[in-house]
Short mmCIF file of C-alpha atoms and ligand atoms in Angstrom, two decimals:
data_model
loop_
_atom_site.label_atom_id
_atom_site.label_comp_id
_atom_site.label_asym_id
_atom_site.label_seq_id
_atom_site.Cartn_x
_atom_site.Cartn_y
_atom_site.Cartn_z
CA MET A 85 -18.40 -13.49 33.17
CA THR A 86 -21.32 -11.95 31.28
CA THR A 87 -20.88 -9.52 28.41
CA GLU A 88 -22.51 -6.85 30.63
CA THR A 89 -19.48 -6.84 32.92
CA ARG A 90 -17.28 -3.91 32.08
CA ASP A 91 -13.81 -5.02 31.04
CA LEU A 92 -11.14 -4.06 28.53
CA PHE A 93 -13.33 -5.30 25.69
CA SER A 94 -16.24 -3.01 26.55
CA LYS A 95 -14.99 -0.29 24.23
CA PHE A 96 -15.59 -2.62 21.29
CA ASP A 97 -19.29 -3.15 22.09
CA PRO A 98 -20.54 -0.54 19.58
CA LEU A 99 -18.48 -2.15 16.83
CA ILE A 100 -19.70 -5.66 17.74
CA ALA A 101 -23.30 -4.42 17.70
CA GLU A 102 -22.86 -2.67 14.35
CA ARG A 103 -21.39 -5.78 12.78
CA GLU A 104 -24.12 -8.02 14.18
CA ALA A 105 -26.80 -5.65 12.85
CA LEU A 106 -25.19 -5.69 9.43
CA LEU A 107 -24.94 -9.48 9.29
CA ALA A 108 -28.58 -9.76 10.50
CA THR A 109 -29.65 -8.14 7.22
CA GLY A 110 -28.41 -11.28 5.49
CA VAL A 111 -25.25 -9.89 3.83
CA ARG A 112 -22.03 -11.87 3.56
CA ASP A 113 -19.34 -10.90 6.04
CA PRO A 114 -16.91 -8.74 4.05
CA PHE A 115 -14.13 -9.69 6.44
CA ALA A 116 -14.68 -13.43 6.11
CA ILE A 117 -13.89 -13.97 2.45
CA VAL A 118 -11.87 -17.11 1.86
CA MET A 119 -10.03 -17.79 -1.38
CA ASP A 120 -10.54 -21.55 -1.60
CA GLU A 121 -8.43 -21.77 -4.72
CA VAL A 122 -6.26 -19.17 -6.45
CA LYS A 123 -5.90 -19.93 -10.14
CA SER A 124 -3.90 -16.93 -11.32
CA PRO A 125 -3.18 -13.32 -10.27
CA THR A 126 -6.67 -12.39 -11.49
CA GLN A 127 -8.82 -15.44 -10.74
CA ALA A 128 -9.85 -17.33 -7.62
CA VAL A 129 -12.61 -19.62 -6.42
CA ILE A 130 -14.67 -18.12 -3.59
CA LYS A 131 -17.47 -20.26 -2.12
CA GLY A 132 -17.38 -22.52 -5.17
CA LYS A 133 -17.65 -19.64 -7.65
CA ASP A 134 -15.05 -18.61 -10.22
CA THR A 135 -14.32 -15.01 -9.32
CA ILE A 136 -12.32 -12.24 -11.00
CA LEU A 137 -10.00 -10.59 -8.50
CA LEU A 138 -10.16 -6.80 -8.56
CA GLY A 139 -9.33 -6.27 -4.91
CA THR A 140 -5.70 -7.35 -4.58
CA TYR A 141 -2.57 -5.23 -4.76
CA ASN A 142 -1.03 -7.65 -7.22
CA TYR A 143 -0.52 -4.76 -9.65
CA MET A 144 2.12 -6.42 -11.79
CA GLY A 145 0.75 -9.96 -11.48
CA MET A 146 4.04 -11.40 -10.19
CA THR A 147 2.54 -13.94 -7.75
CA PHE A 148 2.44 -16.70 -10.37
CA ASP A 149 5.45 -15.68 -12.45
CA PRO A 150 7.22 -19.00 -13.17
CA ASP A 151 10.72 -17.64 -12.41
CA VAL A 152 9.53 -16.11 -9.14
CA VAL A 153 7.82 -19.33 -8.04
CA ALA A 154 10.83 -21.45 -9.05
CA ALA A 155 13.22 -19.22 -7.06
CA GLY A 156 11.03 -19.61 -3.97
CA LYS A 157 10.89 -23.40 -4.30
CA LYS A 158 14.65 -23.66 -4.73
CA ALA A 159 15.33 -21.50 -1.67
CA LEU A 160 12.89 -23.57 0.37
CA ASP A 161 14.79 -26.72 -0.61
CA ASP A 162 18.24 -25.23 -0.15
CA PHE A 163 17.77 -23.09 2.97
CA GLY A 164 14.69 -24.48 4.74
CA ALA A 165 11.39 -23.00 5.81
CA GLY A 166 12.53 -20.13 8.02
CA THR A 167 15.44 -18.35 9.65
CA THR A 168 14.12 -18.52 13.23
CA GLY A 169 15.97 -15.35 14.09
CA SER A 170 16.51 -11.64 13.75
CA ARG A 171 18.60 -10.07 11.01
CA VAL A 172 21.20 -8.99 13.56
CA LEU A 173 21.59 -12.44 15.15
CA ASN A 174 21.17 -15.60 13.06
CA GLY A 175 18.65 -14.21 10.57
CA THR A 176 20.79 -12.83 7.76
CA TYR A 177 21.13 -15.41 4.97
CA GLN A 178 22.67 -14.81 1.57
CA GLY A 179 19.09 -14.34 0.25
CA HIS A 180 18.62 -11.25 2.43
CA ARG A 181 21.79 -9.76 1.02
CA GLN A 182 20.69 -10.68 -2.51
CA VAL A 183 17.33 -8.99 -2.18
CA GLU A 184 19.03 -5.88 -0.78
CA GLU A 185 21.39 -5.91 -3.79
CA ALA A 186 18.36 -6.25 -6.10
CA LEU A 187 16.75 -3.24 -4.39
CA LYS A 188 19.91 -1.14 -4.72
CA ASP A 189 20.06 -1.97 -8.44
CA PHE A 190 16.34 -1.32 -8.91
CA TYR A 191 16.43 2.05 -7.13
CA GLY A 192 19.98 3.08 -7.99
CA THR A 193 20.78 3.77 -4.33
CA SER A 194 23.79 3.00 -2.15
CA GLY A 195 21.71 1.60 0.73
CA ALA A 196 18.83 -0.85 1.13
CA MET A 197 17.39 -2.40 4.26
CA VAL A 198 14.78 -5.15 4.25
CA PHE A 199 12.10 -5.43 6.94
CA SER A 200 9.59 -8.21 7.56
CA THR A 201 6.65 -6.14 6.28
CA GLY A 202 6.02 -2.70 4.78
CA TYR A 203 4.18 -1.82 7.98
CA GLN A 204 7.36 -2.52 9.95
CA ALA A 205 9.46 -0.57 7.45
CA ASN A 206 7.44 2.59 8.15
CA LEU A 207 7.26 1.83 11.85
CA GLY A 208 11.03 1.30 11.99
CA MET A 209 12.19 4.14 9.77
CA ILE A 210 9.94 6.85 11.18
CA SER A 211 10.36 5.91 14.84
CA THR A 212 14.13 5.60 14.54
CA LEU A 213 14.68 8.78 12.54
CA ALA A 214 12.33 11.05 14.48
CA GLY A 215 12.31 10.87 18.26
CA ARG A 216 11.23 13.07 21.12
CA GLY A 217 11.74 16.74 20.28
CA ASP A 218 11.70 16.09 16.51
CA TYR A 219 8.74 16.69 14.20
CA VAL A 220 7.08 14.37 11.71
CA VAL A 221 5.08 16.36 9.20
CA LEU A 222 2.61 14.15 7.39
CA ASP A 223 -0.38 14.16 5.09
CA ALA A 224 -3.62 13.77 7.06
CA ASP A 225 -4.56 10.75 4.91
CA SER A 226 -1.34 8.87 5.67
CA HIS A 227 -1.33 5.10 6.08
CA ALA A 228 -1.73 3.70 9.60
CA SER A 229 1.87 2.45 9.63
CA ILE A 230 3.11 6.04 9.20
CA TYR A 231 1.04 7.27 12.14
CA ASP A 232 2.13 4.29 14.23
CA GLY A 233 5.77 5.04 13.42
CA CYS A 234 5.26 8.53 14.87
CA PHE A 235 3.69 7.14 18.05
CA LEU A 236 6.49 4.62 18.54
CA GLY A 237 9.18 7.28 18.10
CA ASP A 238 7.36 9.83 20.25
CA ALA A 239 7.95 12.65 17.77
CA GLU A 240 5.56 15.60 17.51
CA ILE A 241 3.02 14.90 14.75
CA VAL A 242 2.08 17.78 12.47
CA ARG A 243 -0.64 16.98 9.93
CA PHE A 244 -1.35 18.92 6.76
CA ARG A 245 -4.48 18.77 4.60
CA HIS A 246 -4.39 15.90 2.11
CA ASN A 247 -2.18 16.79 -0.88
CA SER A 248 -2.27 20.52 0.00
CA VAL A 249 1.06 22.17 -0.83
CA GLU A 250 -0.14 25.43 0.72
CA ASP A 251 -1.04 23.80 4.04
CA LEU A 252 2.25 21.86 4.11
CA ASP A 253 4.17 25.10 3.59
CA LYS A 254 2.13 26.92 6.24
CA ARG A 255 2.60 24.21 8.87
CA LEU A 256 6.33 23.90 8.25
CA GLY A 257 6.59 27.68 8.61
CA ARG A 258 5.19 27.50 12.15
CA LEU A 259 7.82 25.03 13.41
CA PRO A 260 11.03 26.17 15.16
CA ALA A 261 13.73 26.70 12.51
CA ASP A 262 16.35 24.71 14.43
CA ALA A 263 14.09 21.69 15.06
CA LEU A 264 14.74 18.55 13.00
CA LYS A 265 11.82 17.52 10.78
CA LEU A 266 10.90 14.45 8.79
CA VAL A 267 8.28 15.06 6.10
CA VAL A 268 6.47 11.86 5.14
CA LEU A 269 4.60 11.67 1.83
CA GLU A 270 3.03 8.86 -0.20
CA GLY A 271 3.35 8.58 -3.97
CA VAL A 272 -0.12 7.06 -4.42
CA TYR A 273 -2.80 7.31 -1.73
CA SER A 274 -4.45 3.92 -1.64
CA MET A 275 -8.01 4.82 -0.72
CA LEU A 276 -8.89 7.11 -3.64
CA GLY A 277 -5.96 6.15 -5.88
CA ASP A 278 -4.79 9.76 -6.22
CA VAL A 279 -1.19 10.81 -6.68
CA ALA A 280 0.78 13.41 -4.66
CA PRO A 281 2.05 16.60 -6.37
CA LEU A 282 5.60 15.82 -5.29
CA PRO A 283 7.59 18.54 -7.17
CA ASP A 284 5.44 21.31 -5.67
CA MET A 285 5.68 19.68 -2.25
CA VAL A 286 9.45 19.35 -2.49
CA ALA A 287 9.71 23.03 -3.51
CA ALA A 288 7.63 24.02 -0.48
CA ILE A 289 9.69 21.84 1.87
CA ARG A 290 12.98 23.25 0.55
CA LYS A 291 11.96 26.72 1.75
CA HIS A 292 12.27 25.48 5.34
CA PRO A 293 15.42 24.43 7.20
CA ASN A 294 16.32 21.01 8.63
CA CYS A 295 13.81 18.86 6.70
CA MET A 296 14.39 15.35 5.43
CA ILE A 297 11.88 13.71 3.08
CA LEU A 298 10.59 10.13 3.17
CA VAL A 299 8.23 8.91 0.44
CA ASP A 300 6.18 5.73 0.83
CA GLU A 301 5.92 4.18 -2.63
CA ALA A 302 3.94 1.10 -1.56
CA HIS A 303 1.40 1.64 -4.35
CA GLY A 304 3.73 3.28 -6.87
CA MET A 305 6.52 0.71 -7.15
CA GLY A 306 6.55 -1.29 -10.35
CA PHE A 307 4.06 0.93 -12.13
CA PHE A 308 5.31 4.56 -12.13
CA GLY A 309 8.45 6.01 -13.66
CA PRO A 310 10.73 4.80 -16.47
CA ASN A 311 12.30 2.22 -14.13
CA GLY A 312 9.18 1.48 -12.12
CA ARG A 313 10.62 3.11 -8.99
CA GLY A 314 7.49 5.03 -8.18
CA VAL A 315 5.76 8.38 -8.44
CA TYR A 316 8.85 10.21 -7.17
CA GLU A 317 10.75 8.91 -10.21
CA GLU A 318 7.93 9.67 -12.63
CA GLN A 319 7.71 13.24 -11.31
CA GLY A 320 11.49 13.76 -11.40
CA VAL A 321 12.24 14.39 -7.70
CA GLU A 322 14.61 11.49 -7.09
CA LYS A 323 17.43 13.75 -5.94
CA ASP A 324 15.23 15.50 -3.39
CA VAL A 325 13.98 12.39 -1.60
CA ASP A 326 16.08 11.10 1.29
CA PHE A 327 14.28 7.81 1.94
CA VAL A 328 11.94 5.63 -0.09
CA VAL A 329 9.89 3.06 1.81
CA GLY A 330 8.16 0.23 0.00
CA THR A 331 6.67 -3.21 0.32
CA PHE A 332 6.99 -6.61 -1.32
CA SER A 333 3.27 -7.25 -0.73
CA LYS A 334 2.02 -5.34 -3.76
CA SER A 335 3.78 -5.18 -7.15
CA VAL A 336 6.56 -7.52 -5.99
CA GLY A 337 3.95 -10.19 -5.23
CA THR A 338 5.08 -11.67 -1.90
CA VAL A 339 5.55 -10.19 1.59
CA GLY A 340 8.17 -7.90 3.15
CA GLY A 341 9.12 -4.26 3.39
CA PHE A 342 12.13 -2.10 2.72
CA CYS A 343 13.76 1.30 2.79
CA VAL A 344 16.33 2.55 0.25
CA SER A 345 18.49 5.63 0.62
CA ASN A 346 21.74 7.27 -0.43
CA HIS A 347 22.43 8.65 3.02
CA PRO A 348 26.08 7.91 3.96
CA LYS A 349 25.14 6.86 7.50
CA PHE A 350 22.19 4.67 6.47
CA GLU A 351 23.79 1.40 7.65
CA VAL A 352 23.76 2.50 11.30
CA LEU A 353 20.00 2.00 11.30
CA ARG A 354 20.54 -1.76 11.35
CA LEU A 355 21.83 -1.37 14.92
CA VAL A 356 19.24 0.98 16.34
CA CYS A 357 15.96 0.33 14.53
CA ARG A 358 13.79 -1.70 16.89
CA PRO A 359 11.27 -3.12 14.35
CA TYR A 360 14.31 -4.37 12.39
CA VAL A 361 16.34 -5.72 15.32
CA PHE A 362 13.66 -7.30 17.50
CA THR A 363 11.81 -9.50 15.04
CA ALA A 364 12.53 -12.56 12.91
CA SER A 365 13.77 -12.03 9.37
CA LEU A 366 11.82 -13.08 6.28
CA PRO A 367 12.00 -16.77 5.27
CA PRO A 368 14.53 -17.70 2.56
CA SER A 369 11.78 -18.56 0.06
CA VAL A 370 10.24 -15.10 0.47
CA VAL A 371 13.46 -13.16 -0.07
CA ALA A 372 14.33 -15.34 -3.08
CA THR A 373 10.94 -14.71 -4.70
CA ALA A 374 11.24 -10.99 -3.94
CA ALA A 375 14.74 -10.69 -5.42
CA THR A 376 13.68 -12.48 -8.62
CA SER A 377 10.53 -10.42 -8.92
CA ILE A 378 12.34 -7.09 -8.36
CA ARG A 379 14.92 -7.92 -11.04
CA LYS A 380 12.12 -8.84 -13.48
CA LEU A 381 10.26 -5.61 -12.69
CA MET A 382 13.29 -3.73 -14.04
CA HIS A 383 12.21 -4.88 -17.52
CA ALA A 384 8.44 -4.71 -17.22
CA GLY A 385 7.65 -1.88 -19.66
CA GLU A 386 5.02 -3.89 -21.52
CA LYS A 387 3.24 -4.91 -18.36
CA ARG A 388 3.23 -1.31 -17.20
CA ALA A 389 1.73 -0.15 -20.49
CA HIS A 390 -1.01 -2.79 -20.28
CA LEU A 391 -1.81 -1.85 -16.68
CA TRP A 392 -2.22 1.80 -17.70
CA LYS A 393 -4.53 0.72 -20.51
CA ASN A 394 -6.60 -1.32 -18.06
CA SER A 395 -6.79 1.58 -15.62
CA GLN A 396 -7.91 4.00 -18.35
CA ARG A 397 -10.52 1.59 -19.75
CA LEU A 398 -12.04 0.79 -16.35
CA HIS A 399 -12.11 4.45 -15.33
CA LYS A 400 -13.92 5.40 -18.54
CA GLY A 401 -16.29 2.42 -18.39
CA LEU A 402 -17.37 3.18 -14.82
CA THR A 403 -17.63 6.92 -15.48
CA ASP A 404 -19.81 6.29 -18.54
CA LEU A 405 -22.10 4.10 -16.41
CA GLY A 406 -22.61 7.05 -14.03
CA PHE A 407 -20.53 5.93 -11.05
CA LYS A 408 -18.78 8.59 -8.96
CA LEU A 409 -15.06 7.82 -8.80
CA GLY A 410 -12.29 8.88 -6.42
CA THR A 411 -10.41 10.78 -9.14
CA GLU A 412 -11.66 12.62 -12.23
CA THR A 413 -9.00 11.02 -14.40
CA PRO A 414 -7.25 7.69 -13.89
CA GLN A 415 -4.14 8.43 -11.82
CA SER A 416 -2.99 4.98 -10.68
CA ALA A 417 -3.95 1.30 -10.74
CA ILE A 418 -6.53 1.98 -8.00
CA ILE A 419 -10.00 3.12 -9.01
CA ALA A 420 -12.32 3.88 -6.12
CA VAL A 421 -16.09 3.89 -6.60
CA ILE A 422 -17.71 6.26 -4.11
CA LEU A 423 -21.11 5.18 -2.79
CA THR A 424 -23.63 7.11 -0.76
CA ASP A 425 -23.65 5.09 2.45
CA GLN A 426 -22.78 1.80 4.08
CA ALA A 427 -26.02 0.09 2.98
CA GLN A 428 -25.40 0.90 -0.68
CA ALA A 429 -21.73 -0.06 -0.47
CA VAL A 430 -22.57 -3.42 1.12
CA ALA A 431 -25.37 -4.11 -1.39
CA MET A 432 -23.07 -3.35 -4.34
CA TRP A 433 -20.20 -5.34 -2.88
CA GLN A 434 -22.40 -8.38 -2.35
CA ALA A 435 -24.07 -8.11 -5.78
CA LEU A 436 -20.65 -7.98 -7.44
CA LEU A 437 -19.45 -10.99 -5.46
CA GLU A 438 -22.49 -12.98 -6.52
CA LEU A 439 -21.79 -12.06 -10.13
CA GLY A 440 -18.19 -13.29 -9.71
CA LEU A 441 -16.21 -10.12 -8.99
CA TYR A 442 -14.21 -9.44 -5.85
CA VAL A 443 -13.48 -5.83 -4.88
CA ASN A 444 -12.53 -4.23 -1.55
CA MET A 445 -15.10 -2.45 0.50
CA ALA A 446 -13.64 0.36 2.58
CA ARG A 447 -15.30 2.57 5.16
CA PRO A 448 -14.42 5.18 7.76
CA PRO A 449 -12.06 5.49 9.61
CA ALA A 450 -9.87 3.93 6.89
CA THR A 451 -11.38 6.17 4.21
CA PRO A 452 -11.09 9.95 3.86
CA ALA A 453 -13.99 12.33 4.59
CA GLY A 454 -16.36 9.63 5.83
CA THR A 455 -16.75 8.00 2.42
CA PHE A 456 -17.88 4.44 1.66
CA LEU A 457 -15.83 3.00 -1.16
CA LEU A 458 -15.58 -0.01 -3.40
CA ARG A 459 -11.93 -0.04 -4.21
CA CYS A 460 -10.84 -1.64 -7.46
CA SER A 461 -7.16 -2.49 -7.95
CA LEU A 462 -6.18 -3.44 -11.46
CA CYS A 463 -3.52 -5.94 -12.43
CA ALA A 464 -1.26 -5.99 -15.48
CA GLU A 465 -2.53 -9.56 -15.99
CA HIS A 466 -6.19 -8.56 -16.35
CA SER A 467 -7.02 -9.25 -19.99
CA ASP A 468 -8.98 -6.79 -22.13
CA ASP A 469 -11.83 -9.25 -22.00
CA GLN A 470 -11.78 -9.42 -18.19
CA VAL A 471 -11.90 -5.61 -17.98
CA GLU A 472 -15.01 -5.60 -20.22
CA GLN A 473 -16.57 -8.32 -18.02
CA ILE A 474 -15.80 -6.20 -14.94
CA ILE A 475 -17.57 -3.18 -16.45
CA ALA A 476 -20.58 -5.33 -17.39
CA MET A 477 -20.76 -6.68 -13.82
CA PHE A 478 -20.68 -3.15 -12.39
CA GLU A 479 -23.54 -2.21 -14.73
CA ALA A 480 -25.63 -5.21 -13.64
CA ALA A 481 -24.90 -4.73 -9.92
CA GLY A 482 -25.40 -0.96 -10.11
CA LYS A 483 -28.82 -1.35 -11.73
CA ALA A 484 -29.89 -4.19 -9.40
CA THR A 485 -29.03 -2.18 -6.28
CA GLY A 486 -30.15 1.22 -7.54
CA ALA A 487 -26.61 2.65 -7.29
CA ILE A 488 -26.97 3.81 -10.91
CA GLY A 489 -30.11 4.61 -12.91
N1 LIG B 277 2.28 1.80 3.24
C1 LIG B 277 1.14 1.92 2.54
C2 LIG B 277 0.83 3.21 1.87
C3 LIG B 277 0.27 0.83 2.43
O1 LIG B 277 -0.86 0.95 1.74
C4 LIG B 277 0.62 -0.38 3.07
C5 LIG B 277 -0.26 -1.63 2.98
N2 LIG B 277 -1.50 -1.51 2.51
C6 LIG B 277 1.80 -0.44 3.80
C7 LIG B 277 2.61 0.66 3.86
C8 LIG B 277 2.19 -1.69 4.54
O2 LIG B 277 2.63 -2.69 3.69
P1 LIG B 277 2.67 -4.24 4.12
O3 LIG B 277 1.44 -4.88 3.60
O4 LIG B 277 3.91 -4.76 3.47
O5 LIG B 277 2.78 -4.28 5.62
#
């Protein structure tokens, strides 16, 4: 079969051509980065070069925490490599219960349910809560897993303008009063690193009947709020939020997803939530590392303070150099550098990599308003010295590529 034959892959031809044209200019493939060695939460070897990692979601640097690693090794020895089954069949081990207990203690909730990824947590929660005839009201910049949860559940999707309280209020006002609605918000939006105005949003939602609120704190857990619960804790709306969804793949430092809630009927979801029921549970080593990490994050005030300092320093350093950033002030551990077009983003990304700095390049459709971004995610384990090195590398790369004067 030749590539000219029309088949189910034909729709990808423009993307294949775009990628080939980009690689023909001699740039490295941004989607083919291999970490040959990982030395710490902030350092890896990529193509033989020592590289500072500024493109991971390892916000609290827990991946190499000695207690976390030891718990994983012990569980691997004691319980084996995997469960080979779903939570509702043979896949619930004591480690799954322990990580759910750790989550309940961390969040102060009566219920906690662990999924195999954060993606599946959103997919499962949204599709199970909101079905045909219900409405999911969501921010237009919501994560793909939130949209996919709506599609799986077959609810009506109602989008409001990113972080616009007024638009949220207006759109809720147009829905039938007796319809059941799930409003889905995120604490931190991961492309630009901006934070949602949750108290104003909650006030707007409360004006309308039959609304429940789910907040995705994937990028807020560990870092925001006195107990590290997320933006909803920091902004004081804990009592107004019905469900918090999160992930183990960011601040917790491993893989997995979860939902916590105080709803009295929460446990029934274990019987009816398809992305929970019809997939294998997390391996024992993963749940053991997650439980240990979550309990340590309950006492991580110093790490949080250092991460804020890093975020503020990098934001100021890049602003002073003349880069355009996703937010005017540092709002989270994500600092997005906005570039003019794909060519400039790729040139900067490659120049930084050659200097020994790894950041994420993001482009439409993942990014809002057609922007090309270099997304920097700070870690509590980045030293002051590393942050200065990062700023110096941005200066060198920016001047070499013409991104700054
Ligand atoms: N929600 C948001 C807002 C995310 O950014 C992500 C991952 N980037 C997820 C959910 C999914 O998390 P996971 O990696 O655990 O699937």
